Coordinates of N, CA, C and O in Angstrom, one line a residue:
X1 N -86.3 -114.0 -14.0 CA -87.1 -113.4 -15.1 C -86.9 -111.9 -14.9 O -87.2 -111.2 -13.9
X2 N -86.6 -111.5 -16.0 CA -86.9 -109.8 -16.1 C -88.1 -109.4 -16.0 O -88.9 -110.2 -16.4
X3 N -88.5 -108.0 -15.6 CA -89.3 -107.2 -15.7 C -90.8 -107.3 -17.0 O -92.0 -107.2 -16.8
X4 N -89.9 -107.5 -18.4 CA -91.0 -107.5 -19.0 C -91.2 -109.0 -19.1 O -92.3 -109.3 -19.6
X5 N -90.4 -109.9 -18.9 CA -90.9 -110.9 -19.3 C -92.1 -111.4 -17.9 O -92.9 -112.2 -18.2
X6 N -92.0 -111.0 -16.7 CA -93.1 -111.0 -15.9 C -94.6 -110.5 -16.5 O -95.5 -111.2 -16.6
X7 N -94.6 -109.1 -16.8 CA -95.2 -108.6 -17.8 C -96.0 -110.1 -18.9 O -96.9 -111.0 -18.8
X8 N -95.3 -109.7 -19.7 CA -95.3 -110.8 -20.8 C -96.6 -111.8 -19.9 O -97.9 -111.9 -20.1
X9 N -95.9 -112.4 -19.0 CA -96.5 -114.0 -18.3 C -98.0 -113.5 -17.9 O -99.1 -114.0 -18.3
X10 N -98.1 -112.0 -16.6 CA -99.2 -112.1 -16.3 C -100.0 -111.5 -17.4 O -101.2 -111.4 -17.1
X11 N -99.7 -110.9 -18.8 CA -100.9 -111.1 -19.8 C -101.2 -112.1 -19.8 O -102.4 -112.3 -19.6
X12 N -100.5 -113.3 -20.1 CA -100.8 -114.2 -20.7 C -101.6 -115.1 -19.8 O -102.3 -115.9 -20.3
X13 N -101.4 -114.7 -18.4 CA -102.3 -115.6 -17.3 C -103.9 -114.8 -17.3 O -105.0 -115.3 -17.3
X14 N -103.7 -113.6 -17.4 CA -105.1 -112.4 -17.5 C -105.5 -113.3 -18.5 O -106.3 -114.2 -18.2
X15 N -105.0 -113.2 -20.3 CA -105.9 -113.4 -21.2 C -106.5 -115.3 -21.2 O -107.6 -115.8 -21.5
X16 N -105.4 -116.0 -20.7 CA -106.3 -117.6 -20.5 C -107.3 -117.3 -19.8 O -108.4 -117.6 -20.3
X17 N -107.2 -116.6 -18.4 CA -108.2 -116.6 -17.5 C -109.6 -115.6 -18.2 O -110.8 -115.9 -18.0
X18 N -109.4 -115.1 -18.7 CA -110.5 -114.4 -19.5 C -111.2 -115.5 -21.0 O -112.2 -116.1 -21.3
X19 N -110.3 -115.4 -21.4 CA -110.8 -116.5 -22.5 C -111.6 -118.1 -22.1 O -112.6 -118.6 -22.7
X20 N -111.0 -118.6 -21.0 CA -112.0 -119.3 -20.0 C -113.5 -118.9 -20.2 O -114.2 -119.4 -21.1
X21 N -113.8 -117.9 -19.4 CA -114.6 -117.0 -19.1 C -116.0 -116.8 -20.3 O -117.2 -116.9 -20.2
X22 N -115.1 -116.4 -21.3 CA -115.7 -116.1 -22.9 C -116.2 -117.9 -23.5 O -117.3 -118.2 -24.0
X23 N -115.0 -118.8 -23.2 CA -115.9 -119.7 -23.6 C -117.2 -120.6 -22.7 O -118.1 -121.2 -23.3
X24 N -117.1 -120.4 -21.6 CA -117.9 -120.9 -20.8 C -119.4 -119.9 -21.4 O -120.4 -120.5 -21.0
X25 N -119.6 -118.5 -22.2 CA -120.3 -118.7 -22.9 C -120.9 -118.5 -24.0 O -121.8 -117.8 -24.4
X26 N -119.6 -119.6 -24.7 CA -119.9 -119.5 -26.1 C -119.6 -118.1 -27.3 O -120.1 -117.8 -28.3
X27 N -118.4 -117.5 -26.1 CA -118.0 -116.2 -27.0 C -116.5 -116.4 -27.2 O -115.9 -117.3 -26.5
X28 N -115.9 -115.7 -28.2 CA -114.6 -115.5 -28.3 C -114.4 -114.9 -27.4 O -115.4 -114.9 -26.6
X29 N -113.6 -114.1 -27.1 CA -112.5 -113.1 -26.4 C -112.9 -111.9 -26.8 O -112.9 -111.0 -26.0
X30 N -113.3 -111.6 -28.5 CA -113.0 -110.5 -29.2 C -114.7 -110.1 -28.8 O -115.1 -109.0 -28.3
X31 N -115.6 -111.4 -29.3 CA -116.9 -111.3 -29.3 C -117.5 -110.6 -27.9 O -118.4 -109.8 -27.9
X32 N -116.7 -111.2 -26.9 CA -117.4 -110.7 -25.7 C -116.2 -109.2 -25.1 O -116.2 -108.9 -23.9
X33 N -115.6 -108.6 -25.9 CA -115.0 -107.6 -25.8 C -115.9 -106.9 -26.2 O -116.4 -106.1 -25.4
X34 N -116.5 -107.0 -27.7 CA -117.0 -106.6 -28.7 C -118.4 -106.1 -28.0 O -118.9 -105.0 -28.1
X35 N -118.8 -106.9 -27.3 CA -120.7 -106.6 -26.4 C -120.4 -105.9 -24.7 O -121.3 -105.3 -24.2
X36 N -119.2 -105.9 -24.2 CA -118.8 -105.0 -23.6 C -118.8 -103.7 -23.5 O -119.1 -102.8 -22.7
X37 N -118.3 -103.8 -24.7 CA -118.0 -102.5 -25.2 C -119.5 -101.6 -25.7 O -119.6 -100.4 -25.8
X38 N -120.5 -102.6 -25.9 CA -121.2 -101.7 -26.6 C -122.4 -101.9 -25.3 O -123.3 -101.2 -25.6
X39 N -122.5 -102.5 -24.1 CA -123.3 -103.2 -23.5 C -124.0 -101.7 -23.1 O -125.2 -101.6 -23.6
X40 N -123.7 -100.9 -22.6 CA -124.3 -99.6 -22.0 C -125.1 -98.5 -23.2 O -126.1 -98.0 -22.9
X41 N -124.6 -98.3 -24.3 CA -124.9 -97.9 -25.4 C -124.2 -98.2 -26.5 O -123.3 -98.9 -26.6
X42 N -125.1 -97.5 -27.3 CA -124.4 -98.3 -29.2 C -123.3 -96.9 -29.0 O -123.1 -95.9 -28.3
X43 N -122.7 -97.6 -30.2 CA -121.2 -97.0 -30.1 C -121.4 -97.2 -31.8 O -122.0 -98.1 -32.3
X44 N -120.6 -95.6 -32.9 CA -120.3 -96.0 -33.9 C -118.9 -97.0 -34.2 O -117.9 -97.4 -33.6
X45 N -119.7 -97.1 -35.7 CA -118.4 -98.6 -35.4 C -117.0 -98.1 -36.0 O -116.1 -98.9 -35.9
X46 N -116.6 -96.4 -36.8 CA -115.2 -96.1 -36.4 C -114.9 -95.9 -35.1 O -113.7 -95.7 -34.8
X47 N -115.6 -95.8 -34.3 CA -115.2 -95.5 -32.7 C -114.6 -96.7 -32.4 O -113.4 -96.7 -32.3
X48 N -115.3 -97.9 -32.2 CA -115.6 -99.2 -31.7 C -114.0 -99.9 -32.3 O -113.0 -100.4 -31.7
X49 N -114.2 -99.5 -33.7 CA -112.9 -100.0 -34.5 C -111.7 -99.6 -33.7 O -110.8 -100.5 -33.4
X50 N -111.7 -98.2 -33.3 CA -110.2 -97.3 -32.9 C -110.0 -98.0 -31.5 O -108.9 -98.5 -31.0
X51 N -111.6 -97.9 -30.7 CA -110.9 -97.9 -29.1 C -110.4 -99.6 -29.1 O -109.4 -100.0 -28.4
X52 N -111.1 -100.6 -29.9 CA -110.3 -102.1 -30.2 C -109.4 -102.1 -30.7 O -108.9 -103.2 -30.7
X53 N -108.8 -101.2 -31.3 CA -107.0 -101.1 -32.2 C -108.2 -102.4 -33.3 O -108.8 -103.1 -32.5
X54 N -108.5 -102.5 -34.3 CA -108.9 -103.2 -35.4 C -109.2 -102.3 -36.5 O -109.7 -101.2 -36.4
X55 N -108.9 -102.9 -37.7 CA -109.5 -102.1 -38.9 C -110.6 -102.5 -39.3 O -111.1 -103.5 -39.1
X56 N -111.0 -101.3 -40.0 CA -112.8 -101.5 -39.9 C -113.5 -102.6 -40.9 O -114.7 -102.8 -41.2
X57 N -112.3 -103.3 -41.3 CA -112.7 -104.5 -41.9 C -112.9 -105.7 -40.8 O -113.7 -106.6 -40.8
X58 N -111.9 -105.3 -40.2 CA -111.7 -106.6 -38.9 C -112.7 -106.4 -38.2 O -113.1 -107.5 -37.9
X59 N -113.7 -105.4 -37.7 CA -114.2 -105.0 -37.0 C -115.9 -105.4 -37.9 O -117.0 -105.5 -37.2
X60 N -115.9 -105.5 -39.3 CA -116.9 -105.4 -39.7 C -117.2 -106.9 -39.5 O -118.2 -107.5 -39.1
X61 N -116.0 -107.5 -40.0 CA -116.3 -109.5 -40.1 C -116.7 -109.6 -38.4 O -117.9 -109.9 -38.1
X62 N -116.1 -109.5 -37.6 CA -116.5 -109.4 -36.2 C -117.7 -109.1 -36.2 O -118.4 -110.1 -35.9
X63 N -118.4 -107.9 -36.4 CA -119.7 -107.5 -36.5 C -120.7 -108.5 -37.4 O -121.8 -108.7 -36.9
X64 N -120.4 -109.0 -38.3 CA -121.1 -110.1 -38.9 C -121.4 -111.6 -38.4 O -122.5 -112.3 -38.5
X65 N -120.4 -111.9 -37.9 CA -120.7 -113.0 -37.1 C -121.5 -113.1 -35.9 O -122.2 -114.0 -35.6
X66 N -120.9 -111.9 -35.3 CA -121.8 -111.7 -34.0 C -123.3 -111.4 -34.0 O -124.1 -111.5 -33.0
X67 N -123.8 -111.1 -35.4 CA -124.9 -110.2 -35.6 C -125.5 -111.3 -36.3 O -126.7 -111.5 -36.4
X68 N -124.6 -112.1 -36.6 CA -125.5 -113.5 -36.9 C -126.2 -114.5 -35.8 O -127.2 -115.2 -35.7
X69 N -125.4 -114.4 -35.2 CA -125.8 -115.6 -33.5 C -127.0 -114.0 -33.1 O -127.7 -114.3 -32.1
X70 N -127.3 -113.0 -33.4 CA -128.4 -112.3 -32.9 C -127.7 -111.3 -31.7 O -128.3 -110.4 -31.2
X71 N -126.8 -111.5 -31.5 CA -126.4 -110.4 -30.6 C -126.2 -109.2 -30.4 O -126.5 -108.7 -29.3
X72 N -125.7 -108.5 -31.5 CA -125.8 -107.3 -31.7 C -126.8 -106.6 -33.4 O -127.3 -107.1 -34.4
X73 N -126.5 -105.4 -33.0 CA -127.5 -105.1 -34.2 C -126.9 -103.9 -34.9 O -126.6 -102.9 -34.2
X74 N -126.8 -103.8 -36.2 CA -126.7 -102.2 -36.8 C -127.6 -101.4 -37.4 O -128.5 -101.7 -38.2
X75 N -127.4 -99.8 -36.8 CA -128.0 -99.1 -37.2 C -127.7 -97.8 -37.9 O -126.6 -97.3 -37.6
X76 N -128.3 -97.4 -38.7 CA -127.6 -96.3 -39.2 C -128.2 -94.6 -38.9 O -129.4 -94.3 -39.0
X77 N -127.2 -94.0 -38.7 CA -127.3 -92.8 -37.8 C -129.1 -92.2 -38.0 O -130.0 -92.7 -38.7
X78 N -129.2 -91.1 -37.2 CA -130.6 -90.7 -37.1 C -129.8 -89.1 -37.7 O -130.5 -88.4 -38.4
X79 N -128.6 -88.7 -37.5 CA -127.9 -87.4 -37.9 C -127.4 -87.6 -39.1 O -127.8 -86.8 -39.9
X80 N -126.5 -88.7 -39.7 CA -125.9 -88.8 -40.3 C -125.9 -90.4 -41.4 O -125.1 -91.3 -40.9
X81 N -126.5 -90.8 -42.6 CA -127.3 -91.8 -43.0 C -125.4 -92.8 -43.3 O -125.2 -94.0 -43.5
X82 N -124.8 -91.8 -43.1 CA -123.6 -93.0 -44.1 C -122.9 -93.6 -42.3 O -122.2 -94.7 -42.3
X83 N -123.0 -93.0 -41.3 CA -122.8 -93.5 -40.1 C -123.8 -94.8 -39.6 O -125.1 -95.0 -39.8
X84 N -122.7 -95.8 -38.9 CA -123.1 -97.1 -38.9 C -123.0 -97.2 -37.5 O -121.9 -97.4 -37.1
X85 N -124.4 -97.0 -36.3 CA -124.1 -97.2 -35.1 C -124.2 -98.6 -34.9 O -124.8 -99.3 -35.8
X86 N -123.7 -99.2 -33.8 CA -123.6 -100.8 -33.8 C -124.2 -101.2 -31.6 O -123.5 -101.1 -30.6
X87 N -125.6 -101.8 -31.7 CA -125.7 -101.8 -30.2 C -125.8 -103.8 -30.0 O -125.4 -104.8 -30.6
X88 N -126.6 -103.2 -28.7 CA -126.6 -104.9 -28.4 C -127.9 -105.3 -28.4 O -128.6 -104.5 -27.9
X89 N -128.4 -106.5 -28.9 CA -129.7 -106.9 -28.8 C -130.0 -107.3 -27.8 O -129.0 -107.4 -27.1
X90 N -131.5 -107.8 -27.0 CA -131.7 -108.4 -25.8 C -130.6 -109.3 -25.6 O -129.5 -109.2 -25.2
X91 N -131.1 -109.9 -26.0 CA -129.9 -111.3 -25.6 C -128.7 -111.2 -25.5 O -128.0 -111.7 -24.6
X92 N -128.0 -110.4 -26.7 CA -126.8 -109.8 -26.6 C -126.5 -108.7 -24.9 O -125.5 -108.7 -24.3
X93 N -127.4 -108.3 -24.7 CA -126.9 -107.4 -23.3 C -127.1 -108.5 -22.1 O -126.3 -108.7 -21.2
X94 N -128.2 -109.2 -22.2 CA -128.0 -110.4 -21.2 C -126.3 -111.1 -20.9 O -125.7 -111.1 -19.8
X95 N -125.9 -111.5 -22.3 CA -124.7 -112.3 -22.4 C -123.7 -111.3 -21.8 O -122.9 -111.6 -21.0
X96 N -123.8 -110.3 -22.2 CA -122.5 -109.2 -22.5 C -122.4 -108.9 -20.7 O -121.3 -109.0 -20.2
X97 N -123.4 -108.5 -19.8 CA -123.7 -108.1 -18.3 C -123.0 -109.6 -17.8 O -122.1 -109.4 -17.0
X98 N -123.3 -111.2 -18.4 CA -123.2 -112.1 -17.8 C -121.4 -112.0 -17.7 O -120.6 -112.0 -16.7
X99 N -121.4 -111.9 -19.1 CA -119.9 -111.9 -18.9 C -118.9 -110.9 -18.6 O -117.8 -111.3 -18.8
X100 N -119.1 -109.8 -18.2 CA -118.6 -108.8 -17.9 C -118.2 -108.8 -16.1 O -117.2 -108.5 -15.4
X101 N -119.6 -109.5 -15.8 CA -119.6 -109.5 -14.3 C -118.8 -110.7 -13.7 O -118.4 -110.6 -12.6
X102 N -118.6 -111.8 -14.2 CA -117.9 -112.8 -14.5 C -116.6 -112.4 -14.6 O -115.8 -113.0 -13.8
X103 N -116.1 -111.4 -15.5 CA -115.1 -110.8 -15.5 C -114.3 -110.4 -14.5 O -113.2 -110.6 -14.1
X104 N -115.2 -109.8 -14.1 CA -114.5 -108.3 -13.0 C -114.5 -109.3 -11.9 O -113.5 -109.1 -11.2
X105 N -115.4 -110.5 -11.5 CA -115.3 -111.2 -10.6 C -114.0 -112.1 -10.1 O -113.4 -112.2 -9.0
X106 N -114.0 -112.7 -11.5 CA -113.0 -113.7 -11.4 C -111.2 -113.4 -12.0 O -110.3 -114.2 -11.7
X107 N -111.2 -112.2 -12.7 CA -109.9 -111.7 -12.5 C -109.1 -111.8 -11.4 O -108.2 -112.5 -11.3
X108 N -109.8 -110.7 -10.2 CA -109.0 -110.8 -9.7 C -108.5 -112.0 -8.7 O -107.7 -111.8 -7.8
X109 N -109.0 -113.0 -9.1 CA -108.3 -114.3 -8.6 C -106.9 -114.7 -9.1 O -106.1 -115.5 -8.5
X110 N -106.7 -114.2 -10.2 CA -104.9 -114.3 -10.2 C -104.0 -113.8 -9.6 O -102.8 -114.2 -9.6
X111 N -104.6 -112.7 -8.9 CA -103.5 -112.4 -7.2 C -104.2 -112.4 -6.3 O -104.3 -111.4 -5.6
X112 N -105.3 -114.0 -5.9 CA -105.2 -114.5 -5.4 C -104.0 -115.3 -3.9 O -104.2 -115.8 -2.8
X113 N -102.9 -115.2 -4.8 CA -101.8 -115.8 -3.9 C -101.1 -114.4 -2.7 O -100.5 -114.5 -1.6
X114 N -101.6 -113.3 -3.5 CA -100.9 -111.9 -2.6 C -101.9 -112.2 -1.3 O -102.9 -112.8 -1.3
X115 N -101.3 -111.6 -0.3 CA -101.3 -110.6 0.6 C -102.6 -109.6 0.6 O -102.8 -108.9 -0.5
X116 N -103.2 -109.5 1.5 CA -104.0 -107.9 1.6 C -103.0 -107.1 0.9 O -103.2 -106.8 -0.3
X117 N -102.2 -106.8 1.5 CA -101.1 -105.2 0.9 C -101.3 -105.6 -0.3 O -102.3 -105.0 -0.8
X118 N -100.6 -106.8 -1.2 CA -100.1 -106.6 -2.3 C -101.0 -106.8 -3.2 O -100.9 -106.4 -4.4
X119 N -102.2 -107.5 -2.8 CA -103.5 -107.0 -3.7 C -103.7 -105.7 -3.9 O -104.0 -105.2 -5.0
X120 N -103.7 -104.9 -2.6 CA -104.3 -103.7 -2.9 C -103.2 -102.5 -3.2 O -103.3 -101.3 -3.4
X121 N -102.2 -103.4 -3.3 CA -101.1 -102.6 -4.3 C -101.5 -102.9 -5.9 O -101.4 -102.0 -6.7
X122 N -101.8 -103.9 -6.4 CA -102.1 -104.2 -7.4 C -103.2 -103.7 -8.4 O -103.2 -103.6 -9.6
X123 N -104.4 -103.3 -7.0 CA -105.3 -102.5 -7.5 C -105.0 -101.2 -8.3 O -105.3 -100.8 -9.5
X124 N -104.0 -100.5 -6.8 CA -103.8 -99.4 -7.1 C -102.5 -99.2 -8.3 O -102.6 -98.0 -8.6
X125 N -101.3 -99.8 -9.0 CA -100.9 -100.1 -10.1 C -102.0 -99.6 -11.0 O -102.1 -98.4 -11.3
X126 N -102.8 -100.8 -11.3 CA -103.6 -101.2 -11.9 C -104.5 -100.2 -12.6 O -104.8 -100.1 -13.8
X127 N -104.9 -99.5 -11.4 CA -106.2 -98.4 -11.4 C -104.8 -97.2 -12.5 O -104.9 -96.9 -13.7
X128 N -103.6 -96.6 -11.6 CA -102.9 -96.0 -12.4 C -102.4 -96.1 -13.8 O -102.2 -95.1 -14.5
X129 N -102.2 -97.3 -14.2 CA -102.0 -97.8 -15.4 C -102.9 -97.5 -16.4 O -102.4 -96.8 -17.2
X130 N -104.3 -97.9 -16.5 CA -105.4 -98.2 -16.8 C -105.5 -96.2 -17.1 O -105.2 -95.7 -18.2
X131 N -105.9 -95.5 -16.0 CA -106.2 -93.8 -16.2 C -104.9 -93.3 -17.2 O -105.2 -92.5 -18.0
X132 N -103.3 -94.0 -17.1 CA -102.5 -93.3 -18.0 C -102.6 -93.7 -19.2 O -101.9 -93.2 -20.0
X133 N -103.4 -94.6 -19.7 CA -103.7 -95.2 -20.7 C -105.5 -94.6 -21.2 O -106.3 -95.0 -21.9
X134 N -105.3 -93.4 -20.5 CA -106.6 -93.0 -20.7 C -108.1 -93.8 -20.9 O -109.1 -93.4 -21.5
X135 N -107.9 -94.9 -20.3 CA -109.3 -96.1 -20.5 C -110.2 -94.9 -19.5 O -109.8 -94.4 -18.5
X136 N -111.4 -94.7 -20.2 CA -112.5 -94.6 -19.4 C -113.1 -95.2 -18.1 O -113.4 -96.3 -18.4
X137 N -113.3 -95.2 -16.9 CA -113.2 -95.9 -16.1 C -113.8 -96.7 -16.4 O -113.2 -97.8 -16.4
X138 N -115.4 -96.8 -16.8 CA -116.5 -98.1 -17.1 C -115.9 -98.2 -18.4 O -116.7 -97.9 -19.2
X139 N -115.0 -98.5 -18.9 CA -114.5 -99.2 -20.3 C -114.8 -98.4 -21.5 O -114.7 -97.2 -21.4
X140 N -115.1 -98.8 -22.5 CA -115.3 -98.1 -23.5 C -116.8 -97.7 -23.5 O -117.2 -96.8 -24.3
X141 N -117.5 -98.3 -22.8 CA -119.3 -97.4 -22.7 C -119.3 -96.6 -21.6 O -120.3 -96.0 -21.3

């Protein structure tokens, strides 16, 4: 296997193993991205749109559904009335902490099979990747 097609493979082992994760409760992938993201504070929803790569329509049907099961909530600005902040409701930050921590937990069980060293090469990859890609360290909140 080449280079990116390794690539390629451990997305695709990351996103099963996460998608697991999301269904055990009762979230998509996107859904419990979606309460992640907002779990620490509300986030407007062109922000929310951009840091998910989605358009604000994809982002709006997203927001609809989820806001139907009670999870999150919209509000509209206290500065600005045509701004649409979007947070999480009780329940919604319960789910969003459950699965988040679930997350961070069980990830890294896919290098599992490494070595001390090559886990903690992986971290550090990882951690570098992640900063050149300018991710915020706590995610998007």
């Amino acid at each position: 296997m080449e280079y990116g097609d390794k690539l390629f493979w451990l997305s695709v082992l990351i996103q099963r193993r996460y998608a697991r994760i999301c269904a055990e409760h009762d979230l998509t992938p996107t859904q419990a991205t979606l309460l992640c993201a907002i779990r620490n504070e509300p986030r407007r929803m062109t922000y929310l749109a951009a840091s998910l790569g989605m358009t604000k329509n994809a982002l709006s049907q997203l927001v609809d559904r989820t806001e139907r099961r009670g999870l999150v909530s919209r509000v509209g600005s206290e500065e600005d009335r045509r701004v649409i902040v979007l947070g999480v409701t009780a329940a919604g930050k319960v789910l969003a902490e459950a699965v988040f921590s679930e997350t961070v937990t069980r990830l890294p069980e896919v290098a599992g099979s490494l070595d001390a060293d090559g886990q903690r090469d992986l971290e550090r990859l990882a951690t570098a990747i992640v900063e050149a890609a300018d991710v915020p360290a706590s995610g998007l909140s």
